[in-house]
XYZ file of C-alpha atoms in Angstrom:
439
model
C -90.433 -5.869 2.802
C -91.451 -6.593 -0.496
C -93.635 -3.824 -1.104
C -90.527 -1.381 0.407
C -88.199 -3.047 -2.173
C -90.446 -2.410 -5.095
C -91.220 1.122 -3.788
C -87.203 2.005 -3.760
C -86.569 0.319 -7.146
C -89.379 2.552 -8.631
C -88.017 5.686 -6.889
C -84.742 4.764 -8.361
C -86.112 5.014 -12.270
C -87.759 7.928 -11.475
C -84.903 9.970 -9.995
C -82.784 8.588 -12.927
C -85.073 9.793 -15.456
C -84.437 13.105 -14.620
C -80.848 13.298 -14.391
C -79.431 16.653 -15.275
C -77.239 15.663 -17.798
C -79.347 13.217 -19.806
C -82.047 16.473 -19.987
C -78.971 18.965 -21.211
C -78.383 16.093 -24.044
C -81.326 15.189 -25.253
C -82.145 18.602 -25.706
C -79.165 20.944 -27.034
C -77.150 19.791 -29.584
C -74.263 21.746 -31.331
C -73.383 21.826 -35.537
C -70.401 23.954 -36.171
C -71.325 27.297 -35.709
C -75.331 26.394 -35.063
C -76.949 25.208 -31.830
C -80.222 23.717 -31.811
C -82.567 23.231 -28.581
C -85.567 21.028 -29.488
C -85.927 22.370 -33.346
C -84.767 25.620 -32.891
C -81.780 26.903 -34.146
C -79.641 29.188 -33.068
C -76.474 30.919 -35.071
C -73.243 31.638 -32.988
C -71.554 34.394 -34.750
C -69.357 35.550 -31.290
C -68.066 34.388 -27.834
C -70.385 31.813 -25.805
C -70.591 32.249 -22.088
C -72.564 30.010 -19.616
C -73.840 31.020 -16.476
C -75.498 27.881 -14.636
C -76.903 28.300 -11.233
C -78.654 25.620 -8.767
C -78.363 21.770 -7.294
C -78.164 20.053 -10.378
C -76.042 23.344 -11.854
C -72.951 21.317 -12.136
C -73.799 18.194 -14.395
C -75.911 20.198 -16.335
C -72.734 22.660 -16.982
C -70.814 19.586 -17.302
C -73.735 18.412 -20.657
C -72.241 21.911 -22.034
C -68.826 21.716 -21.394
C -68.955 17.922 -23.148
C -70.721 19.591 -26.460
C -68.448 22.833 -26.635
C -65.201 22.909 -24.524
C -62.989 25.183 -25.170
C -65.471 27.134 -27.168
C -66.998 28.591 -23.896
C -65.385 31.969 -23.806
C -65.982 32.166 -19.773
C -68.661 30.716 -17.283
C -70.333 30.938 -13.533
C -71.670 27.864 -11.958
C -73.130 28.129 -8.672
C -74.187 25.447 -6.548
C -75.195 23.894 -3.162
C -71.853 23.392 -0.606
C -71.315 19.805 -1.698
C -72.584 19.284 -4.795
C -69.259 20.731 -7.038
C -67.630 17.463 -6.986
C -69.405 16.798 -10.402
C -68.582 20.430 -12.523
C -66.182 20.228 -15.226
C -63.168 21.801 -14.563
C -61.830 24.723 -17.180
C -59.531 28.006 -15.679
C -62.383 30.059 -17.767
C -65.072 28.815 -15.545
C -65.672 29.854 -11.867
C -67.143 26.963 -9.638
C -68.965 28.941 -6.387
C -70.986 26.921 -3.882
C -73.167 28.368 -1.595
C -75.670 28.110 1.129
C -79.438 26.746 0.423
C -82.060 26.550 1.616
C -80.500 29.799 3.465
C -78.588 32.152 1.748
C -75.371 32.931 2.658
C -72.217 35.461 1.163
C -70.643 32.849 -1.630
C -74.949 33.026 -2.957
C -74.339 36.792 -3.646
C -71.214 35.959 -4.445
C -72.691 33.951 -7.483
C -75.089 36.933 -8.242
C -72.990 39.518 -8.262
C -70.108 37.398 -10.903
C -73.114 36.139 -12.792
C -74.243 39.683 -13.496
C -71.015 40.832 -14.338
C -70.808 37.557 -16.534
C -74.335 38.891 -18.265
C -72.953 42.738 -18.461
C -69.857 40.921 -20.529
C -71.818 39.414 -23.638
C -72.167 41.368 -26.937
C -74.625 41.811 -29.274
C -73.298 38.433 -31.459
C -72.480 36.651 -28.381
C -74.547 33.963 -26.232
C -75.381 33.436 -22.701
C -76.301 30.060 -22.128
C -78.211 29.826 -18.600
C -78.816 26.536 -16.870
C -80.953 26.909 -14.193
C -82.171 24.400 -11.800
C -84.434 24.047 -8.448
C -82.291 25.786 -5.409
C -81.307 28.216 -7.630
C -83.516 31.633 -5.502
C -80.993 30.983 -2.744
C -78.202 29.868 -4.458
C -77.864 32.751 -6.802
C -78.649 35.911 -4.822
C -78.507 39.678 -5.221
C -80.379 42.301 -3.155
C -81.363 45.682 -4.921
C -80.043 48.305 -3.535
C -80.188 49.199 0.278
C -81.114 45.976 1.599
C -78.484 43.301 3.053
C -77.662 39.875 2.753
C -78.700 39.428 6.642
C -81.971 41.339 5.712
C -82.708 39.228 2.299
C -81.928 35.820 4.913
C -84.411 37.049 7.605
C -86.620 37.138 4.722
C -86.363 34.420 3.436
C -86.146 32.572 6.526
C -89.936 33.761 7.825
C -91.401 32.874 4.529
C -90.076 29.672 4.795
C -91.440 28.844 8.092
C -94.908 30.217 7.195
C -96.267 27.780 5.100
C -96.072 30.084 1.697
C -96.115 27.768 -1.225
C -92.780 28.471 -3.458
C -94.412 30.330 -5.598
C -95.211 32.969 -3.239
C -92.074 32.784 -1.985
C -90.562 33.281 -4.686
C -92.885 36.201 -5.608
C -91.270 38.246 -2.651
C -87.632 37.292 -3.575
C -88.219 38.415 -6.742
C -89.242 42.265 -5.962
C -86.372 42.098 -3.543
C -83.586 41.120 -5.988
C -81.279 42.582 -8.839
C -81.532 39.472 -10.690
C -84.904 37.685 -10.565
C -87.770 38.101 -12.286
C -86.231 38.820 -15.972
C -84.008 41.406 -14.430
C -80.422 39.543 -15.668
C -82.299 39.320 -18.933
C -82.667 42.692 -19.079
C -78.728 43.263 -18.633
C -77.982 41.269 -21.774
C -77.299 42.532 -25.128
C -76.928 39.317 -26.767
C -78.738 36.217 -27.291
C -79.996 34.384 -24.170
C -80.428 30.600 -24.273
C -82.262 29.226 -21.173
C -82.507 25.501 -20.246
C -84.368 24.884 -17.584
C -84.500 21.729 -14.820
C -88.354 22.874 -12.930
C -88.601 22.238 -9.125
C -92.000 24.029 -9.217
C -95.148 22.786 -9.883
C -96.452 22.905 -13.034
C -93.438 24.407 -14.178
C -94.621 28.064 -14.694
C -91.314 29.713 -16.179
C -91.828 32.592 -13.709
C -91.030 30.821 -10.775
C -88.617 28.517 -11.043
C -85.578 30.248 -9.626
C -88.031 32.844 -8.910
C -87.458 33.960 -13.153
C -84.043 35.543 -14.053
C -84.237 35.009 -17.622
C -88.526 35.038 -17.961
C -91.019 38.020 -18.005
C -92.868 38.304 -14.365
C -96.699 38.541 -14.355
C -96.065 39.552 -10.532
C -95.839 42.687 -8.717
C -95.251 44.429 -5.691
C -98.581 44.724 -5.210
C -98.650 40.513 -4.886
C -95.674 40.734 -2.806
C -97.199 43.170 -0.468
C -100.188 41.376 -0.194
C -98.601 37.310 0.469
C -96.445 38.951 3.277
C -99.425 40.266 5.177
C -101.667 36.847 4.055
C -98.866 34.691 5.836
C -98.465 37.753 8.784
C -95.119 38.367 8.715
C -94.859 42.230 7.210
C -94.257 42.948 10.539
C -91.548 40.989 11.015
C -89.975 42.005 7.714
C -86.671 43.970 7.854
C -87.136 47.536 7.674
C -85.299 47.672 4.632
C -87.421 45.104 2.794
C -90.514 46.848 3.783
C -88.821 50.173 2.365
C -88.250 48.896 -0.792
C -91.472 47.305 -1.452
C -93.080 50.653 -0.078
C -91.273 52.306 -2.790
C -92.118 49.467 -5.334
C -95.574 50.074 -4.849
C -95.333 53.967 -5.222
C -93.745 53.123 -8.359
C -89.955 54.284 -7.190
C -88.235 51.374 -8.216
C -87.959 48.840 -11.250
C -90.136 46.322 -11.491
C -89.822 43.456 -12.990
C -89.674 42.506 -16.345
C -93.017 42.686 -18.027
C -92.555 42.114 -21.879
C -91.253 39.361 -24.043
C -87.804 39.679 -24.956
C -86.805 38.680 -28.482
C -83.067 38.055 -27.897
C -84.656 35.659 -25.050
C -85.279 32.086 -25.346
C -86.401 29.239 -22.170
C -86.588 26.126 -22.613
C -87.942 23.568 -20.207
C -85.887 20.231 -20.387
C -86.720 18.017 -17.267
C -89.582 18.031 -14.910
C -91.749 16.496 -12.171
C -93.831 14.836 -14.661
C -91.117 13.106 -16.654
C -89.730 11.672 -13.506
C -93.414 10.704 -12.404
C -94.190 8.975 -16.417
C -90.720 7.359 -15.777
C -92.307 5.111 -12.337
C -95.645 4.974 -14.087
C -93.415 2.565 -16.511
C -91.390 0.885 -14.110
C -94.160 0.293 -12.547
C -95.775 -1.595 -15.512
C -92.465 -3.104 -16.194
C -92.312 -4.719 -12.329
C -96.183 -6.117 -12.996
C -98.073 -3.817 -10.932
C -101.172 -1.775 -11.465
C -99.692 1.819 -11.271
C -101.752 5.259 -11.291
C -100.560 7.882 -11.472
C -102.352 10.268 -9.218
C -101.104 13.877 -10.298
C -98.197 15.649 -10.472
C -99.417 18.959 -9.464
C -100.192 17.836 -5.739
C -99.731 21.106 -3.118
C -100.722 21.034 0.503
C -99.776 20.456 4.155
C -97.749 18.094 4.567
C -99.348 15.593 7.227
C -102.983 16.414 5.951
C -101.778 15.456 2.590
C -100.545 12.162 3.711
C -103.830 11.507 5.178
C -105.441 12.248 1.944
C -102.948 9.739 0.054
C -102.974 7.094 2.670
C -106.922 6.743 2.542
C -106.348 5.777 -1.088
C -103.942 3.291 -0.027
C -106.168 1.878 2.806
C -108.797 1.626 -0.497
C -106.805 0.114 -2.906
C -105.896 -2.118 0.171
C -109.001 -3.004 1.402
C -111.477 -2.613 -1.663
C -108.887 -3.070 -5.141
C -110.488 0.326 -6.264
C -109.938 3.134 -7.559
C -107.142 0.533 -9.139
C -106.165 -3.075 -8.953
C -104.158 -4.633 -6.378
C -100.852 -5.343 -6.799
C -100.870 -1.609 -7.448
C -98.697 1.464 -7.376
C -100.178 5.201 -6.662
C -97.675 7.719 -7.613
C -97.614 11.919 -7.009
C -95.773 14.345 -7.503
C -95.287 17.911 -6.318
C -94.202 20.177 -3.530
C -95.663 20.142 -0.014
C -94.985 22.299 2.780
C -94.497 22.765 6.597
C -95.976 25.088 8.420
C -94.081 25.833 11.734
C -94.943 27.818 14.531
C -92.655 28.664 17.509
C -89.796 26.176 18.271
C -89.041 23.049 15.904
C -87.674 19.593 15.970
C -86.126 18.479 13.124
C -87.149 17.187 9.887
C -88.898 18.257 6.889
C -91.860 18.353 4.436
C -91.418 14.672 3.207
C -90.491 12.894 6.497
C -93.345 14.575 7.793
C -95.438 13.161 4.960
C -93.803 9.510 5.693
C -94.298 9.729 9.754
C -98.364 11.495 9.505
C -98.988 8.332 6.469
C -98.101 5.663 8.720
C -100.635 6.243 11.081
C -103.402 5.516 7.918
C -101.606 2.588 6.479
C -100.820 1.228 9.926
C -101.761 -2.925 10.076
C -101.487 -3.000 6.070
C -99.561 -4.577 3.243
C -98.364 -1.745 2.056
C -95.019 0.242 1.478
C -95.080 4.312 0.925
C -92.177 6.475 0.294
C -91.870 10.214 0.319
C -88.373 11.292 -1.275
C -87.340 15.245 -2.433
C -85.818 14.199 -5.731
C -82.621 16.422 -4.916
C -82.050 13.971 -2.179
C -81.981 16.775 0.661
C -85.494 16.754 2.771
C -85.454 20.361 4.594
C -82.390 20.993 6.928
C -81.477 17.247 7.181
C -79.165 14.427 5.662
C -82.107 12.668 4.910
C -84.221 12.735 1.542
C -87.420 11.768 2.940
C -89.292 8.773 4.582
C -90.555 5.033 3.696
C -93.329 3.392 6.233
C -95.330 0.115 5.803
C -97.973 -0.900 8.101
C -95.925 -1.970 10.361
C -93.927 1.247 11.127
C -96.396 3.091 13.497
C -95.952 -0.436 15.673
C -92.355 0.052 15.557
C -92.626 3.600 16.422
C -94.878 2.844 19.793
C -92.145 -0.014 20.567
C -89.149 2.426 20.586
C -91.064 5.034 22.539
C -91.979 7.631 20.177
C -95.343 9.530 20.282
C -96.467 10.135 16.664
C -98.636 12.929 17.294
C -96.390 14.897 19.511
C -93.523 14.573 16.995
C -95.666 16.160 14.146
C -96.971 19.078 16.367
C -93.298 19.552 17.246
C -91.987 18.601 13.301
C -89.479 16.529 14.758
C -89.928 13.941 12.156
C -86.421 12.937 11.583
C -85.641 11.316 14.876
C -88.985 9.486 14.981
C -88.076 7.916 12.034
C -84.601 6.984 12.677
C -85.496 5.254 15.801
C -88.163 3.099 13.521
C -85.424 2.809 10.562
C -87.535 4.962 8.325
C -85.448 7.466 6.924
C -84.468 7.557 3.160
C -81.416 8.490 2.597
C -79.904 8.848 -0.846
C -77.256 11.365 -0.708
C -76.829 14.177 -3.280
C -78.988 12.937 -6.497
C -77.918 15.460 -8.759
C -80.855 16.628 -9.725
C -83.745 18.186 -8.567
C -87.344 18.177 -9.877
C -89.933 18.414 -6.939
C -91.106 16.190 -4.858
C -92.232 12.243 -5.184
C -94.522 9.912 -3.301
C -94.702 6.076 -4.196
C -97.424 3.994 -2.618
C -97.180 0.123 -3.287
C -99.787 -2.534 -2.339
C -98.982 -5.973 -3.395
C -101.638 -8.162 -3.840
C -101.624 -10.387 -1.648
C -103.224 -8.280 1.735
């Protein structure tokens, strides 16, 4: 229990660190007619709009509203059905929330008044564009021809194929009127873009699959990540139109060139949340290493991987000290074929790890940092080596609940599940491994 406790308290400083607001703060500040994101300064000689899109869209619109008020001319915030409880309220600023992971009308909704809101600022004006993880589904426009039912199925089969997010979002991209740089292309004035990264390694390009950033993608990569994952298919016939067309060079692609009225800024990632438990860590006495924060894979072979350095640190103090701490971050994924149970990438990490920590002092969490793991009310999973006993003594049979992903009841019944609630923010994924040291 003690090695669960510490895990928690560690996930808690982590998921703190990278609260929404905080970022927004540290990073923008505002002199009279002068704002100024990390050095830079920027003159405001017009109107200032804000368009903020994604889970932690709200607080991070609220860090805005808190610095200039009533100087915000008119603003979009879209969000994720439950998370507006924390945008400021202002009649100049439209609160829409919408459907993620899976699209839905209020998402194109968002697109189509956030494109109107970009079509709106002058040439002495300023955009200022939050955007944060979720925001691919949340804020949503399909080019010309294809439907919101057609842009779903797509996104739907891509999301049960195992792509990693960045391919995903390399698809979405060369099916949308707003991604990859194309609402940058719609503005005439200055674009300021701070950005929360849900992707690893926090490539500019793919976070929100790009609105505001030049693409180095193309429909060529599009084309070819549908066929890798085999579902070109499947694809909607107007999807596979428009990328037919893409690729004859019919339509626009997206936005290849620097724009100098453009500028991004990254304020809160995976790896400040990650450097935040490597110190709380150090601060509870523990040994912590920090692993990476890049870490992509399947979900259950991952947890393998991480659990045998758990059983090592366990059984041999090595590659670091017991009482230690091994922290990761970054996205896994879930690759599903046919029917499903229910669950998602991180409870499936927590449920495949507890079969290799089984019988050992030892606590290991898996948590999505927004505090939503896949389709479920649950943000992810904590085991200890006494979990996979637990499991066996309610009935459940591990390996038949990962071939069918149904990793959310098999941890209920063992009192696994991590559930936070809503975090606010939204920066990848985390796994904490504690081993105290006395084994």
């Amino acid at each position: 229990m003690d090695a669960r406790r510490v895990a928690l308290e560690i996930m808690r400083a982590a998921i703190e660190s990278a609260d929404p607001y905080r970022a927004v703060r540290r990073n923008l500040k505002v002199n009279e007619n002068r704002l100024t994101v990390r050095g830079e300064e920027f003159e405001v000689k017009g109107k200032v709009y804000l368009l903020s899109f994604g889970k932690a869209a709200c607080p991070m619109a609220r860090a805005v509203f808190d610095l200039l008020g009533a100087r915000i001319a008119e603003g979009v915030i879209v969000t994720k059905y439950g998370y507006a409880r924390n945008c400021p309220k202002m009649e100049k600023l439209k609160v829409i929330e919408a459907g993620h992971p899976v699209p839905d009308e209020n998402s194109m909704l968002g697109g189509k008044l956030g494109l109107e809101l970009a079509r709106k600022v002058g040439e002495d004006d300023v955009l200022i564009v939050l955007i944060s993880g979720g925001g691919s589904a949340l804020f949503l426009l399909p080019e010309e021809g294809i439907s919101l039912d057609d842009k779903i199925r797509t996104n739907e089969l891509l999301l049960r194929s195992g792509a990693r997010i960045y391919e995903i979002n390399t698809v979405r991209k060369h099916i949308s009127a707003v991604k990859g740089g194309k609402l940058a292309k719609r503005v005439k004035g200055r674009i300021i873009s701070l950005i929360l990264s849900d992707v690893v390694g926090d490539p500019l390009e793919a976070i929100a699959s790009g609105p505001t950033v030049k693409d180095p993608t193309t429909f060529e990569d599009a084309f070819r990540i549908l066929n890798l994952y085999g579902v070109w298919d499947q694809l909607p016939e107007s999807v596979r139109r428009h990328i037919e067309l893409g690729l004859r060079g019919e339509v626009e692609e997206t936005l290849k060139e620097d724009l100098p009225n453009v500028h991004n800024f990254i304020v809160g990632s995976n790896t400040l949340a990650c450097e935040s438990a490597l110190k709380k860590a150090r601060e509870l006495g523990y040994n912590p290493l920090l692993l990476t924060t890049t870490l992509e894979g399947e979900a259950r072979e991952v947890a393998l991987a991480l659990g045998s350095i758990v059983q090592e640190i366990a059984r041999y103090d090595r590659p670091v000290q017991k009482p230690a701490v091994l922290i990761a971050g970054g996205e896994w994924t879930v690759t599903i074929s046919g029917e499903a149970g229910l669950g998602g990438p991180n409870q499936e990490f927590a449920l495949s790890v507890a079969r290799k920590i089984a019988g050992l002092n030892a606590a290991v969490l898996a948590v999505d940092t927004d505090g939503t793991d896949g389709p479920t009310d649950a943000a992810g999973g904590i085991v200890d080596g006494e979990t996979l006993e637990r499991l066996k003594e309610e009935g459940v049979d591990v390996e038949k609940a990962l071939r069918n992903h149904d990793s959310y009841r098999a941890l209920e019944k063992a009192g696994a599940l991590l559930k936070t609630g809503p975090t606010g923010t939204n920066v990848n994924s985390l796994i904490i491994g504690v081993v105290p040291k006395n084994f």
